[in-house]
Amino acid sequence: MIETLVITVLIIAISIALLCIKLLVKKDGKFTSMHIHDSEAMRERGIHCVMDQDREARKANKAY
């Protein structure tokens, strides 16, 4: 039981350390935004987040 707990904690610690490498190594390191409205590729394709789509549908009176 203790072995499993120690291995689990070790795996979680290694995972967190690997996730933080970018934050620690780069001067202005930060996680990139995962929001659709922040993605240039999504904007080029005309894909919006659901909140923007809802707002546009309400303005066009097509919110069914």
PDB file of N, CA and C in Angstrom:
ATOM      1  N   MET A   1       0.826  -1.196   0.000  1.00  0.00           N
ATOM      2  CA  MET A   1       0.000   0.000   0.000  1.00  0.00           C
ATOM      3  C   MET A   1       0.866   1.253   0.000  1.00  0.00           C
ATOM      4  N   ILE A   2       1.873   1.289   0.847  1.00  0.00           N
ATOM      5  CA  ILE A   2       2.757   2.446   0.929  1.00  0.00           C
ATOM      6  C   ILE A   2       3.544   2.599  -0.378  1.00  0.00           C
ATOM      7  N   GLU A   3       3.962   1.487  -0.956  1.00  0.00           N
ATOM      8  CA  GLU A   3       4.702   1.541  -2.225  1.00  0.00           C
ATOM      9  C   GLU A   3       3.879   2.224  -3.301  1.00  0.00           C
ATOM     10  N   THR A   4       2.627   1.851  -3.400  1.00  0.00           N
ATOM     11  CA  THR A   4       1.736   2.442  -4.400  1.00  0.00           C
ATOM     12  C   THR A   4       1.580   3.934  -4.169  1.00  0.00           C
ATOM     13  N   LEU A   5       1.420   4.336  -2.944  1.00  0.00           N
ATOM     14  CA  LEU A   5       1.275   5.749  -2.614  1.00  0.00           C
ATOM     15  C   LEU A   5       2.541   6.526  -2.968  1.00  0.00           C
ATOM     16  N   VAL A   6       3.692   6.004  -2.645  1.00  0.00           N
ATOM     17  CA  VAL A   6       4.962   6.674  -2.948  1.00  0.00           C
ATOM     18  C   VAL A   6       5.171   6.781  -4.456  1.00  0.00           C
ATOM     19  N   ILE A   7       4.886   5.722  -5.180  1.00  0.00           N
ATOM     20  CA  ILE A   7       5.029   5.751  -6.643  1.00  0.00           C
ATOM     21  C   ILE A   7       4.074   6.765  -7.259  1.00  0.00           C
ATOM     22  N   THR A   8       2.847   6.813  -6.764  1.00  0.00           N
ATOM     23  CA  THR A   8       1.865   7.766  -7.262  1.00  0.00           C
ATOM     24  C   THR A   8       2.315   9.201  -7.021  1.00  0.00           C
ATOM     25  N   VAL A   9       2.772   9.498  -5.826  1.00  0.00           N
ATOM     26  CA  VAL A   9       3.248  10.845  -5.498  1.00  0.00           C
ATOM     27  C   VAL A   9       4.460  11.199  -6.350  1.00  0.00           C
ATOM     28  N   LEU A  10       5.336  10.255  -6.574  1.00  0.00           N
ATOM     29  CA  LEU A  10       6.510  10.488  -7.411  1.00  0.00           C
ATOM     30  C   LEU A  10       6.115  10.796  -8.855  1.00  0.00           C
ATOM     31  N   ILE A  11       5.179  10.058  -9.399  1.00  0.00           N
ATOM     32  CA  ILE A  11       4.709  10.304 -10.768  1.00  0.00           C
ATOM     33  C   ILE A  11       4.066  11.682 -10.875  1.00  0.00           C
ATOM     34  N   ILE A  12       3.270  12.049  -9.905  1.00  0.00           N
ATOM     35  CA  ILE A  12       2.628  13.371  -9.921  1.00  0.00           C
ATOM     36  C   ILE A  12       3.675  14.473  -9.815  1.00  0.00           C
ATOM     37  N   ALA A  13       4.665  14.309  -8.964  1.00  0.00           N
ATOM     38  CA  ALA A  13       5.728  15.314  -8.813  1.00  0.00           C
ATOM     39  C   ALA A  13       6.525  15.475 -10.098  1.00  0.00           C
ATOM     40  N   ILE A  14       6.843  14.378 -10.745  1.00  0.00           N
ATOM     41  CA  ILE A  14       7.583  14.447 -12.015  1.00  0.00           C
ATOM     42  C   ILE A  14       6.732  15.139 -13.078  1.00  0.00           C
ATOM     43  N   SER A  15       5.448  14.831 -13.128  1.00  0.00           N
ATOM     44  CA  SER A  15       4.550  15.456 -14.104  1.00  0.00           C
ATOM     45  C   SER A  15       4.477  16.966 -13.901  1.00  0.00           C
ATOM     46  N   ILE A  16       4.344  17.395 -12.675  1.00  0.00           N
ATOM     47  CA  ILE A  16       4.272  18.831 -12.381  1.00  0.00           C
ATOM     48  C   ILE A  16       5.590  19.506 -12.747  1.00  0.00           C
ATOM     49  N   ALA A  17       6.710  18.865 -12.456  1.00  0.00           N
ATOM     50  CA  ALA A  17       8.017  19.429 -12.793  1.00  0.00           C
ATOM     51  C   ALA A  17       8.169  19.576 -14.301  1.00  0.00           C
ATOM     52  N   LEU A  18       7.731  18.589 -15.044  1.00  0.00           N
ATOM     53  CA  LEU A  18       7.824  18.670 -16.508  1.00  0.00           C
ATOM     54  C   LEU A  18       6.911  19.754 -17.072  1.00  0.00           C
ATOM     55  N   LEU A  19       5.758  19.932 -16.476  1.00  0.00           N
ATOM     56  CA  LEU A  19       4.858  20.997 -16.931  1.00  0.00           C
ATOM     57  C   LEU A  19       5.433  22.384 -16.653  1.00  0.00           C
ATOM     58  N   CYS A  20       6.236  22.505 -15.610  1.00  0.00           N
ATOM     59  CA  CYS A  20       6.775  23.801 -15.205  1.00  0.00           C
ATOM     60  C   CYS A  20       8.100  24.156 -15.874  1.00  0.00           C
ATOM     61  N   ILE A  21       8.667  23.265 -16.651  1.00  0.00           N
ATOM     62  CA  ILE A  21       9.968  23.550 -17.273  1.00  0.00           C
ATOM     63  C   ILE A  21       9.917  24.834 -18.088  1.00  0.00           C
ATOM     64  N   LYS A  22       8.873  24.999 -18.899  1.00  0.00           N
ATOM     65  CA  LYS A  22       8.753  26.200 -19.724  1.00  0.00           C
ATOM     66  C   LYS A  22       8.651  27.452 -18.854  1.00  0.00           C
ATOM     67  N   LEU A  23       7.948  27.342 -17.758  1.00  0.00           N
ATOM     68  CA  LEU A  23       7.796  28.493 -16.869  1.00  0.00           C
ATOM     69  C   LEU A  23       9.108  28.864 -16.189  1.00  0.00           C
ATOM     70  N   LEU A  24       9.898  27.869 -15.872  1.00  0.00           N
ATOM     71  CA  LEU A  24      11.131  28.115 -15.137  1.00  0.00           C
ATOM     72  C   LEU A  24      12.295  28.518 -16.034  1.00  0.00           C
ATOM     73  N   VAL A  25      12.354  27.989 -17.239  1.00  0.00           N
ATOM     74  CA  VAL A  25      13.509  28.201 -18.115  1.00  0.00           C
ATOM     75  C   VAL A  25      13.414  29.511 -18.887  1.00  0.00           C
ATOM     76  N   LYS A  26      12.257  29.796 -19.460  1.00  0.00           N
ATOM     77  CA  LYS A  26      12.106  31.012 -20.261  1.00  0.00           C
ATOM     78  C   LYS A  26      11.944  32.236 -19.372  1.00  0.00           C
ATOM     79  N   LYS A  27      12.409  33.369 -19.873  1.00  0.00           N
ATOM     80  CA  LYS A  27      12.318  34.604 -19.100  1.00  0.00           C
ATOM     81  C   LYS A  27      10.859  34.985 -18.864  1.00  0.00           C
ATOM     82  N   ASP A  28      10.065  35.020 -19.937  1.00  0.00           N
ATOM     83  CA  ASP A  28       8.642  35.342 -19.816  1.00  0.00           C
ATOM     84  C   ASP A  28       7.799  34.108 -20.090  1.00  0.00           C
ATOM     85  N   GLY A  29       8.251  32.966 -19.627  1.00  0.00           N
ATOM     86  CA  GLY A  29       7.547  31.716 -19.884  1.00  0.00           C
ATOM     87  C   GLY A  29       6.182  31.694 -19.225  1.00  0.00           C
ATOM     88  N   LYS A  30       5.188  31.285 -19.987  1.00  0.00           N
ATOM     89  CA  LYS A  30       3.844  31.126 -19.453  1.00  0.00           C
ATOM     90  C   LYS A  30       3.091  30.147 -20.339  1.00  0.00           C
ATOM     91  N   PHE A  31       2.031  29.586 -19.811  1.00  0.00           N
ATOM     92  CA  PHE A  31       1.225  28.671 -20.586  1.00  0.00           C
ATOM     93  C   PHE A  31       0.431  29.464 -21.618  1.00  0.00           C
ATOM     94  N   THR A  32       0.319  28.920 -22.810  1.00  0.00           N
ATOM     95  CA  THR A  32      -0.461  29.593 -23.842  1.00  0.00           C
ATOM     96  C   THR A  32      -1.938  29.433 -23.541  1.00  0.00           C
ATOM     97  N   SER A  33      -2.708  30.377 -24.013  1.00  0.00           N
ATOM     98  CA  SER A  33      -4.142  30.347 -23.783  1.00  0.00           C
ATOM     99  C   SER A  33      -4.781  29.241 -24.619  1.00  0.00           C
ATOM    100  N   MET A  34      -5.725  28.548 -24.045  1.00  0.00           N
ATOM    101  CA  MET A  34      -6.417  27.472 -24.738  1.00  0.00           C
ATOM    102  C   MET A  34      -7.803  27.913 -25.209  1.00  0.00           C
ATOM    103  N   HIS A  35      -8.110  29.196 -25.064  1.00  0.00           N
ATOM    104  CA  HIS A  35      -9.411  29.699 -25.487  1.00  0.00           C
ATOM    105  C   HIS A  35      -9.458  29.833 -27.002  1.00  0.00           C
ATOM    106  N   ILE A  36     -10.605  29.551 -27.569  1.00  0.00           N
ATOM    107  CA  ILE A  36     -10.751  29.592 -29.018  1.00  0.00           C
ATOM    108  C   ILE A  36     -10.539  31.009 -29.542  1.00  0.00           C
ATOM    109  N   HIS A  37     -11.015  32.008 -28.840  1.00  0.00           N
ATOM    110  CA  HIS A  37     -10.902  33.379 -29.340  1.00  0.00           C
ATOM    111  C   HIS A  37      -9.453  33.889 -29.328  1.00  0.00           C
ATOM    112  N   ASP A  38      -8.549  33.195 -28.653  1.00  0.00           N
ATOM    113  CA  ASP A  38      -7.142  33.590 -28.638  1.00  0.00           C
ATOM    114  C   ASP A  38      -6.317  32.888 -29.712  1.00  0.00           C
ATOM    115  N   SER A  39      -6.920  31.952 -30.434  1.00  0.00           N
ATOM    116  CA  SER A  39      -6.209  31.186 -31.447  1.00  0.00           C
ATOM    117  C   SER A  39      -6.346  31.859 -32.812  1.00  0.00           C
ATOM    118  N   GLU A  40      -5.211  32.236 -33.383  1.00  0.00           N
ATOM    119  CA  GLU A  40      -5.233  32.896 -34.687  1.00  0.00           C
ATOM    120  C   GLU A  40      -5.751  31.959 -35.780  1.00  0.00           C
ATOM    121  N   ALA A  41      -5.389  30.692 -35.720  1.00  0.00           N
ATOM    122  CA  ALA A  41      -5.842  29.722 -36.723  1.00  0.00           C
ATOM    123  C   ALA A  41      -7.361  29.561 -36.688  1.00  0.00           C
ATOM    124  N   MET A  42      -7.938  29.564 -35.498  1.00  0.00           N
ATOM    125  CA  MET A  42      -9.400  29.445 -35.389  1.00  0.00           C
ATOM    126  C   MET A  42     -10.085  30.693 -35.921  1.00  0.00           C
ATOM    127  N   ARG A  43      -9.513  31.853 -35.641  1.00  0.00           N
ATOM    128  CA  ARG A  43     -10.097  33.096 -36.148  1.00  0.00           C
ATOM    129  C   ARG A  43     -10.046  33.148 -37.668  1.00  0.00           C
ATOM    130  N   GLU A  44      -8.955  32.663 -38.265  1.00  0.00           N
ATOM    131  CA  GLU A  44      -8.848  32.650 -39.722  1.00  0.00           C
ATOM    132  C   GLU A  44      -9.903  31.753 -40.347  1.00  0.00           C
ATOM    133  N   ARG A  45     -10.276  30.681 -39.656  1.00  0.00           N
ATOM    134  CA  ARG A  45     -11.296  29.759 -40.167  1.00  0.00           C
ATOM    135  C   ARG A  45     -12.707  30.226 -39.847  1.00  0.00           C
ATOM    136  N   GLY A  46     -12.834  31.303 -39.093  1.00  0.00           N
ATOM    137  CA  GLY A  46     -14.148  31.821 -38.732  1.00  0.00           C
ATOM    138  C   GLY A  46     -14.828  31.059 -37.614  1.00  0.00           C
ATOM    139  N   ILE A  47     -14.049  30.347 -36.805  1.00  0.00           N
ATOM    140  CA  ILE A  47     -14.603  29.579 -35.690  1.00  0.00           C
ATOM    141  C   ILE A  47     -14.541  30.451 -34.434  1.00  0.00           C
ATOM    142  N   HIS A  48     -15.682  30.586 -33.776  1.00  0.00           N
ATOM    143  CA  HIS A  48     -15.775  31.409 -32.573  1.00  0.00           C
ATOM    144  C   HIS A  48     -16.121  30.529 -31.383  1.00  0.00           C
ATOM    145  N   CYS A  49     -15.994  31.096 -30.209  1.00  0.00           N
ATOM    146  CA  CYS A  49     -16.427  30.373 -29.016  1.00  0.00           C
ATOM    147  C   CYS A  49     -17.958  30.429 -28.956  1.00  0.00           C
ATOM    148  N   VAL A  50     -18.531  29.583 -28.153  1.00  0.00           N
ATOM    149  CA  VAL A  50     -19.983  29.471 -28.088  1.00  0.00           C
ATOM    150  C   VAL A  50     -20.625  30.769 -27.598  1.00  0.00           C
ATOM    151  N   MET A  51     -19.937  31.502 -26.749  1.00  0.00           N
ATOM    152  CA  MET A  51     -20.494  32.769 -26.260  1.00  0.00           C
ATOM    153  C   MET A  51     -20.609  33.783 -27.388  1.00  0.00           C
ATOM    154  N   ASP A  52     -19.584  33.857 -28.246  1.00  0.00           N
ATOM    155  CA  ASP A  52     -19.633  34.770 -29.385  1.00  0.00           C
ATOM    156  C   ASP A  52     -20.699  34.338 -30.387  1.00  0.00           C
ATOM    157  N   GLN A  53     -20.808  33.040 -30.629  1.00  0.00           N
ATOM    158  CA  GLN A  53     -21.817  32.544 -31.556  1.00  0.00           C
ATOM    159  C   GLN A  53     -23.219  32.842 -31.035  1.00  0.00           C
ATOM    160  N   ASP A  54     -23.435  32.690 -29.753  1.00  0.00           N
ATOM    161  CA  ASP A  54     -24.735  32.983 -29.161  1.00  0.00           C
ATOM    162  C   ASP A  54     -25.056  34.467 -29.279  1.00  0.00           C
ATOM    163  N   ARG A  55     -24.065  35.315 -29.008  1.00  0.00           N
ATOM    164  CA  ARG A  55     -24.268  36.757 -29.112  1.00  0.00           C
ATOM    165  C   ARG A  55     -24.628  37.155 -30.544  1.00  0.00           C
ATOM    166  N   GLU A  56     -23.924  36.594 -31.533  1.00  0.00           N
ATOM    167  CA  GLU A  56     -24.206  36.898 -32.935  1.00  0.00           C
ATOM    168  C   GLU A  56     -25.600  36.410 -33.332  1.00  0.00           C
ATOM    169  N   ALA A  57     -25.998  35.233 -32.867  1.00  0.00           N
ATOM    170  CA  ALA A  57     -27.316  34.693 -33.189  1.00  0.00           C
ATOM    171  C   ALA A  57     -28.413  35.550 -32.578  1.00  0.00           C
ATOM    172  N   ARG A  58     -28.202  36.043 -31.374  1.00  0.00           N
ATOM    173  CA  ARG A  58     -29.210  36.895 -30.742  1.00  0.00           C
ATOM    174  C   ARG A  58     -29.345  38.219 -31.471  1.00  0.00           C
ATOM    175  N   LYS A  59     -28.224  38.773 -31.951  1.00  0.00           N
ATOM    176  CA  LYS A  59     -28.290  40.028 -32.707  1.00  0.00           C
ATOM    177  C   LYS A  59     -29.014  39.830 -34.029  1.00  0.00           C
ATOM    178  N   ALA A  60     -28.820  38.671 -34.660  1.00  0.00           N
ATOM    179  CA  ALA A  60     -29.474  38.378 -35.936  1.00  0.00           C
ATOM    180  C   ALA A  60     -30.884  37.811 -35.738  1.00  0.00           C
ATOM    181  N   ASN A  61     -31.327  37.704 -34.475  1.00  0.00           N
ATOM    182  CA  ASN A  61     -32.640  37.166 -34.116  1.00  0.00           C
ATOM    183  C   ASN A  61     -32.812  35.742 -34.627  1.00  0.00           C
ATOM    184  N   LYS A  62     -31.737  34.936 -34.565  1.00  0.00           N
ATOM    185  CA  LYS A  62     -31.774  33.549 -34.997  1.00  0.00           C
ATOM    186  C   LYS A  62     -31.362  32.606 -33.877  1.00  0.00           C
ATOM    187  N   ALA A  63     -31.595  33.011 -32.653  1.00  0.00           N
ATOM    188  CA  ALA A  63     -31.210  32.174 -31.518  1.00  0.00           C
ATOM    189  C   ALA A  63     -32.342  31.206 -31.213  1.00  0.00           C
ATOM    190  N   TYR A  64     -32.299  30.037 -31.781  1.00  0.00           N
ATOM    191  CA  TYR A  64     -33.373  29.044 -31.581  1.00  0.00           C
ATOM    192  C   TYR A  64     -32.988  28.124 -30.468  1.00  0.00           C
TER     193      TYR A  64
END
